Short mmCIF file of C-alpha atoms in Angstrom, two decimals:
data_model
loop_
_atom_site.label_atom_id
_atom_site.label_comp_id
_atom_site.label_asym_id
_atom_site.label_seq_id
_atom_site.Cartn_x
_atom_site.Cartn_y
_atom_site.Cartn_z
CA UNK A 1 -76.27 79.43 -21.59
CA UNK A 2 -76.35 76.39 -23.85
CA UNK A 3 -79.71 75.17 -24.98
CA UNK A 4 -79.90 71.54 -25.81
CA UNK A 5 -82.10 70.73 -28.81
CA UNK A 6 -85.31 68.76 -28.22
CA UNK A 7 -84.28 65.22 -28.74
CA UNK A 8 -85.92 62.74 -31.04
CA UNK A 9 -85.68 59.27 -29.62
CA UNK A 10 -85.01 56.50 -32.15
CA UNK A 11 -86.94 53.29 -31.74
CA UNK A 12 -84.58 51.11 -29.61
CA UNK A 13 -82.84 48.01 -31.09
CA UNK A 14 -84.58 44.84 -30.00
CA UNK A 15 -83.15 42.56 -27.35
CA UNK A 16 -84.13 39.06 -28.17
CA UNK A 17 -83.76 38.01 -25.46
CA UNK A 18 -80.50 39.69 -24.97
CA UNK A 19 -78.77 37.70 -22.31
CA UNK A 20 -79.20 34.35 -20.64
CA UNK A 21 -81.61 34.49 -17.70
CA UNK A 22 -83.63 31.84 -16.01
CA UNK A 23 -83.82 28.48 -17.81
CA UNK A 24 -86.19 28.21 -20.67
CA UNK A 25 -87.39 25.21 -22.57
CA UNK A 26 -85.99 26.24 -25.95
CA UNK A 27 -84.78 29.47 -27.67
CA UNK A 28 -87.36 31.89 -26.45
CA UNK A 29 -87.13 35.51 -25.63
CA UNK A 30 -87.66 37.06 -22.26
CA UNK A 31 -91.21 37.67 -23.07
CA UNK A 32 -91.76 34.24 -24.51
CA UNK A 33 -91.28 35.23 -28.10
CA UNK A 34 -89.32 32.79 -30.28
CA UNK A 35 -86.37 34.00 -32.36
CA UNK A 36 -87.65 34.34 -35.89
CA UNK A 37 -85.68 32.58 -38.67
CA UNK A 38 -85.77 32.54 -42.46
CA UNK A 39 -86.37 35.51 -44.82
CA UNK A 40 -89.75 37.14 -43.81
CA UNK A 41 -88.50 40.69 -44.38
CA UNK A 42 -86.59 40.09 -47.67
CA UNK A 43 -88.65 42.54 -49.78
CA UNK A 44 -87.96 45.35 -47.29
CA UNK A 45 -84.30 44.41 -47.07
CA UNK A 46 -83.97 44.72 -50.83
CA UNK A 47 -85.86 48.09 -50.79
CA UNK A 48 -83.39 49.21 -48.08
CA UNK A 49 -80.32 48.28 -50.23
CA UNK A 50 -81.73 50.06 -53.19
CA UNK A 51 -82.54 53.17 -51.07
CA UNK A 52 -79.06 53.09 -49.61
CA UNK A 53 -77.40 53.19 -53.03
CA UNK A 54 -79.77 55.89 -54.27
CA UNK A 55 -79.19 58.16 -51.27
CA UNK A 56 -75.46 57.70 -50.91
CA UNK A 57 -74.45 57.08 -54.62
CA UNK A 58 -71.99 54.44 -55.92
CA UNK A 59 -68.93 56.50 -55.09
CA UNK A 60 -69.90 57.05 -51.43
CA UNK A 61 -70.89 53.43 -50.86
CA UNK A 62 -67.51 52.42 -52.20
CA UNK A 63 -65.79 54.34 -49.38
CA UNK A 64 -67.10 51.72 -46.96
CA UNK A 65 -65.03 48.97 -48.56
CA UNK A 66 -63.45 48.01 -45.18
CA UNK A 67 -65.61 46.80 -42.29
CA UNK A 68 -65.07 47.81 -38.71
CA UNK A 69 -62.16 45.54 -37.59
CA UNK A 70 -62.75 43.23 -34.59
CA UNK A 71 -59.76 44.95 -32.77
CA UNK A 72 -61.58 48.29 -32.70
CA UNK A 73 -64.56 46.83 -30.88
CA UNK A 74 -62.89 44.38 -28.60
CA UNK A 75 -63.67 44.97 -24.97
CA UNK A 76 -61.52 43.72 -22.14
CA UNK A 77 -63.08 42.88 -18.81
CA UNK A 78 -60.57 45.08 -17.04
CA UNK A 79 -61.19 48.08 -19.24
CA UNK A 80 -63.23 50.93 -17.68
CA UNK A 81 -66.81 50.37 -18.72
CA UNK A 82 -67.71 53.98 -19.70
CA UNK A 83 -64.39 54.78 -21.33
CA UNK A 84 -64.45 51.51 -23.27
CA UNK A 85 -67.99 52.14 -24.44
CA UNK A 86 -67.03 55.67 -25.58
CA UNK A 87 -64.05 54.23 -27.45
CA UNK A 88 -66.19 51.77 -29.32
CA UNK A 89 -68.81 54.44 -29.99
CA UNK A 90 -66.17 56.65 -31.59
CA UNK A 91 -64.95 53.70 -33.74
CA UNK A 92 -68.62 53.41 -35.07
CA UNK A 93 -68.84 57.19 -35.54
CA UNK A 94 -65.60 57.27 -37.52
CA UNK A 95 -66.45 54.32 -39.56
CA UNK A 96 -69.89 55.77 -40.64
CA UNK A 97 -68.22 59.09 -41.48
CA UNK A 98 -70.10 61.11 -38.85
CA UNK A 99 -68.60 64.20 -37.31
CA UNK A 100 -66.18 63.46 -34.45
CA UNK A 101 -67.82 64.57 -31.23
CA UNK A 102 -68.37 63.51 -27.65
CA UNK A 103 -70.28 60.30 -27.16
CA UNK A 104 -72.29 60.27 -23.91
CA UNK A 105 -72.93 56.63 -23.03
CA UNK A 106 -75.18 55.72 -20.07
CA UNK A 107 -76.45 52.45 -18.71
CA UNK A 108 -79.89 51.78 -17.18
CA UNK A 109 -82.46 49.00 -16.82
CA UNK A 110 -84.78 48.81 -19.85
CA UNK A 111 -86.61 46.37 -22.07
CA UNK A 112 -84.53 46.92 -25.19
CA UNK A 113 -80.84 46.78 -25.84
CA UNK A 114 -80.21 50.48 -26.51
CA UNK A 115 -81.73 53.89 -27.24
CA UNK A 116 -80.26 56.91 -29.06
CA UNK A 117 -81.36 60.49 -29.23
CA UNK A 118 -81.49 61.89 -32.69
CA UNK A 119 -80.52 65.49 -31.92
CA UNK A 120 -79.01 68.08 -34.15
CA UNK A 121 -75.70 67.30 -32.56
CA UNK A 122 -72.82 67.46 -32.28
CA UNK A 123 -72.85 65.09 -29.28
CA UNK A 124 -74.11 61.52 -29.37
CA UNK A 125 -76.46 60.47 -26.49
CA UNK A 126 -76.82 56.76 -26.24
CA UNK A 127 -78.30 54.60 -23.53
CA UNK A 128 -77.37 50.91 -23.18
CA UNK A 129 -79.16 48.23 -21.29
CA UNK A 130 -77.66 47.68 -17.78
CA UNK A 131 -76.89 44.00 -18.65
CA UNK A 132 -74.11 45.23 -20.94
CA UNK A 133 -72.18 46.00 -17.82
CA UNK A 134 -71.44 42.29 -17.46
CA UNK A 135 -71.88 41.26 -21.14
CA UNK A 136 -69.44 43.72 -22.77
CA UNK A 137 -68.71 41.63 -25.74
CA UNK A 138 -71.88 42.80 -27.55
CA UNK A 139 -71.59 46.56 -26.74
CA UNK A 140 -70.22 47.06 -30.28
CA UNK A 141 -73.23 45.32 -31.76
CA UNK A 142 -75.72 47.53 -29.94
CA UNK A 143 -73.71 50.66 -30.77
CA UNK A 144 -73.45 49.66 -34.44
CA UNK A 145 -77.25 49.83 -34.69
CA UNK A 146 -77.75 53.04 -32.71
CA UNK A 147 -74.92 54.92 -34.48
CA UNK A 148 -76.39 53.91 -37.85
CA UNK A 149 -79.71 55.38 -36.74
CA UNK A 150 -77.88 58.68 -36.33
CA UNK A 151 -76.13 58.38 -39.70
CA UNK A 152 -79.50 57.67 -41.49
CA UNK A 153 -81.21 60.48 -39.57
CA UNK A 154 -78.58 63.03 -40.77
CA UNK A 155 -78.89 61.64 -44.30
CA UNK A 156 -82.69 62.11 -44.01
CA UNK A 157 -83.01 58.46 -45.16
CA UNK A 158 -86.01 56.91 -43.45
CA UNK A 159 -88.76 54.34 -44.28
CA UNK A 160 -92.35 54.99 -43.16
CA UNK A 161 -93.39 52.77 -40.21
CA UNK A 162 -91.29 51.66 -37.23
CA UNK A 163 -90.72 48.09 -38.47
CA UNK A 164 -89.54 49.02 -41.93
CA UNK A 165 -87.31 51.79 -40.64
CA UNK A 166 -85.61 49.42 -38.17
CA UNK A 167 -85.03 46.91 -40.93
CA UNK A 168 -83.51 49.78 -43.00
CA UNK A 169 -81.19 50.53 -40.03
CA UNK A 170 -80.07 46.93 -39.65
CA UNK A 171 -79.59 46.58 -43.35
CA UNK A 172 -77.54 49.78 -43.61
CA UNK A 173 -75.41 48.84 -40.61
CA UNK A 174 -74.60 45.45 -42.14
CA UNK A 175 -73.95 46.69 -45.69
CA UNK A 176 -71.78 49.57 -44.62
CA UNK A 177 -69.46 47.37 -42.62
CA UNK A 178 -70.63 47.72 -38.98
CA UNK A 179 -73.51 45.31 -38.70
CA UNK A 180 -71.46 42.02 -38.91
CA UNK A 181 -71.39 42.55 -35.09
CA UNK A 182 -75.14 42.30 -34.86
CA UNK A 183 -75.07 38.90 -36.44
CA UNK A 184 -72.18 37.79 -34.27
CA UNK A 185 -74.28 38.64 -31.25
CA UNK A 186 -76.71 35.89 -32.24
CA UNK A 187 -76.08 32.85 -30.13
CA UNK A 188 -77.95 29.70 -28.94
CA UNK A 189 -76.62 27.61 -26.15
CA UNK A 190 -79.00 24.84 -25.07
CA UNK A 191 -81.95 26.57 -23.38
CA UNK A 192 -80.48 30.11 -23.81
CA UNK A 193 -80.67 32.27 -26.92
CA UNK A 194 -79.74 35.82 -27.82
CA UNK A 195 -80.30 37.99 -30.83
CA UNK A 196 -79.89 41.76 -31.42
CA UNK A 197 -81.59 43.67 -34.17
CA UNK A 198 -84.76 43.38 -36.17
CA UNK A 199 -83.53 41.27 -39.10
CA UNK A 200 -83.49 37.47 -38.69
CA UNK A 201 -80.04 35.89 -38.39
CA UNK A 202 -80.35 34.57 -42.03
CA UNK A 203 -81.34 38.01 -43.27
CA UNK A 204 -78.22 39.47 -41.71
CA UNK A 205 -76.29 36.80 -43.43
CA UNK A 206 -77.99 37.65 -46.78
CA UNK A 207 -77.04 41.32 -46.47
CA UNK A 208 -73.51 40.48 -45.41
CA UNK A 209 -73.10 38.08 -48.34
CA UNK A 210 -74.30 40.93 -50.73
CA UNK A 211 -71.60 43.13 -49.15
CA UNK A 212 -68.94 40.47 -49.40
CA UNK A 213 -69.54 40.03 -53.12
CA UNK A 214 -69.67 43.74 -53.83
CA UNK A 215 -66.56 44.67 -51.86
CA UNK A 216 -64.60 41.35 -52.01
CA UNK A 217 -64.43 41.16 -48.17
CA UNK A 218 -65.39 38.01 -46.38
CA UNK A 219 -66.66 38.55 -42.81
CA UNK A 220 -66.70 34.78 -41.97
CA UNK A 221 -63.31 34.74 -40.08
CA UNK A 222 -64.56 37.38 -37.62
CA UNK A 223 -67.54 35.38 -36.32
CA UNK A 224 -67.11 34.06 -32.80
CA UNK A 225 -70.62 32.51 -32.71
CA UNK A 226 -71.07 29.21 -34.52
CA UNK A 227 -74.72 30.02 -34.99
CA UNK A 228 -73.78 33.37 -36.62
CA UNK A 229 -71.57 31.43 -39.14
CA UNK A 230 -74.33 29.05 -39.96
CA UNK A 231 -76.78 31.99 -40.49
CA UNK A 232 -74.30 33.74 -42.68
CA UNK A 233 -73.94 30.56 -44.75
CA UNK A 234 -77.62 30.28 -45.12
CA UNK A 235 -78.00 33.95 -46.06
CA UNK A 236 -75.13 33.63 -48.62
CA UNK A 237 -76.97 30.70 -50.30
CA UNK A 238 -80.07 32.86 -50.58
CA UNK A 239 -78.11 35.70 -52.04
CA UNK A 240 -76.64 33.43 -54.66
CA UNK A 241 -80.18 32.74 -55.84
CA UNK A 242 -80.48 36.36 -56.81
CA UNK A 243 -77.58 35.77 -59.29
CA UNK A 244 -79.42 32.80 -60.91
CA UNK A 245 -82.60 34.45 -62.01
CA UNK A 246 -83.34 35.04 -65.70
CA UNK A 247 -82.50 36.87 -67.81
CA UNK A 248 -79.08 36.52 -66.07
CA UNK A 249 -76.97 34.02 -67.90
CA UNK A 250 -76.25 32.09 -64.72
CA UNK A 251 -80.02 31.28 -64.35
CA UNK A 252 -80.91 27.58 -63.75
CA UNK A 253 -82.33 25.25 -66.37
CA UNK A 254 -85.82 25.29 -64.99
CA UNK A 255 -85.93 29.06 -64.70
CA UNK A 256 -84.53 29.37 -68.20
CA UNK A 257 -87.43 27.17 -69.61
CA UNK A 258 -90.01 29.29 -67.80
CA UNK A 259 -88.37 32.50 -69.03
CA UNK A 260 -88.35 31.16 -72.66
CA UNK A 261 -92.02 30.37 -72.37
CA UNK A 262 -92.87 33.84 -71.07
CA UNK A 263 -90.69 35.38 -73.85
CA UNK A 264 -92.65 33.49 -76.53
CA UNK A 265 -95.89 34.66 -75.01
CA UNK A 266 -94.63 38.24 -75.18
CA UNK A 267 -93.55 37.85 -78.80
CA UNK A 268 -96.82 36.15 -79.90
CA UNK A 269 -98.33 38.37 -82.64
CA UNK A 270 -101.76 36.96 -81.91
CA UNK A 271 -101.85 38.65 -78.54
CA UNK A 272 -103.01 42.25 -78.76
CA UNK A 273 -100.26 44.55 -77.39
CA UNK A 274 -98.35 41.31 -76.52
CA UNK A 275 -96.55 42.21 -73.13
CA UNK A 276 -96.92 42.03 -70.32
CA UNK A 277 -95.66 38.47 -69.74
CA UNK A 278 -93.95 38.40 -66.42
CA UNK A 279 -91.91 35.98 -64.21
CA UNK A 280 -91.10 36.24 -60.60
CA UNK A 281 -88.78 39.24 -61.07
CA UNK A 282 -88.61 40.04 -64.80
CA UNK A 283 -91.14 41.79 -66.92
CA UNK A 284 -91.30 42.08 -70.70
CA UNK A 285 -92.06 45.49 -72.23
CA UNK A 286 -92.78 46.34 -75.83
CA UNK A 287 -94.21 45.59 -78.27
CA UNK A 288 -91.35 46.62 -80.53
CA UNK A 289 -88.51 46.50 -79.83
CA UNK A 290 -89.24 44.00 -77.15
CA UNK A 291 -87.31 44.73 -73.84
CA UNK A 292 -87.07 42.94 -70.51
CA UNK A 293 -86.64 44.59 -67.11
CA UNK A 294 -85.36 42.85 -64.00
CA UNK A 295 -83.77 43.84 -60.68
CA UNK A 296 -80.02 44.17 -60.31
CA UNK A 297 -78.89 41.41 -58.00
CA UNK A 298 -76.61 43.78 -56.18
CA UNK A 299 -78.71 46.88 -55.57
CA UNK A 300 -82.08 45.89 -56.82
CA UNK A 301 -82.42 48.72 -59.25
CA UNK A 302 -84.56 47.92 -62.22
CA UNK A 303 -82.58 47.36 -65.44
CA UNK A 304 -84.03 47.32 -68.93
CA UNK A 305 -82.35 45.58 -71.82
CA UNK A 306 -83.37 44.58 -75.43
CA UNK A 307 -84.43 41.07 -75.95
CA UNK A 308 -81.72 39.88 -78.40
CA UNK A 309 -79.80 37.01 -76.90
CA UNK A 310 -76.57 37.20 -74.97
CA UNK A 311 -75.33 40.63 -73.88
CA UNK A 312 -73.76 42.46 -70.92
CA UNK A 313 -75.51 45.12 -69.03
CA UNK A 314 -74.08 47.60 -66.48
CA UNK A 315 -76.37 48.73 -63.61
CA UNK A 316 -76.48 52.52 -63.67
CA UNK A 317 -76.77 52.76 -59.90
CA UNK A 318 -74.23 50.30 -58.48
CA UNK A 319 -72.11 49.80 -61.73
CA UNK A 320 -72.32 46.06 -61.49
CA UNK A 321 -71.57 44.32 -64.84
CA UNK A 322 -74.11 41.59 -65.58
CA UNK A 323 -74.04 38.74 -68.11
CA UNK A 324 -77.40 38.30 -69.50
CA UNK A 325 -79.15 35.90 -71.93
CA UNK A 326 -82.33 37.66 -72.99
#
């Protein structure tokens, strides 16, 4: 007799509001919650990127250089619902380098978009919201989040607290090439709105822009939602700001002036012990030789370099080569 392991149920992916229902006076969720915008979880997102590189290593992350292609998750209306969902689930399983095993997909009424059981395997047990029966386009987005839950569980990569762990899952899904579907599921049509996942649309765009720069793969042509493309553009603009912070050579004029002032303060012999003199991201360490530490704009690993003018530094975690003016 086969004994099934006691399942651990992952926190379900949010449904905000998931699908158009009765008319509403604005982009609100089913429970009256507005879709959040901006970058309220940015610190956690950056911590998630750092944790992903530390747990997987540079070489493993590089194996995700190609995203899940749209053709693998396309879902025709005349395709059998369960067979199609299993096909898409297997595409996610293969993409995330999980063992090839049976995916059991069921549909039922629930508040959230999906649930997954984090069992020892080898099968994958996933529940999808009943509304996906008639809104099949976004099945791939829901499965991207749930299968990423499984991948992180088997890597033993977890953040404390439900909120942070869900942000980790969305960040990992997006950075490893499956989560562009989660952003594409974001739409606003007049009084109706829909968003899957725990990141804001702009934060999804931020992570996808980080991925695009690291792998040289632009997801913009895949977006079918105009709002998703706008969120990606906003996220990409925020990601570019990470490349313009001192001591990076591309830092803006105002930031360079502030950095120079902090550097003089750190070098002032009248100050006992001199450092610390810190900016928003950088911190001086010393006293001699004076060094400055700052986060890598790609993986957010702290990098320490000597304060001696123009130089190049390579991040030891993600191997990114950085032009600096210290």
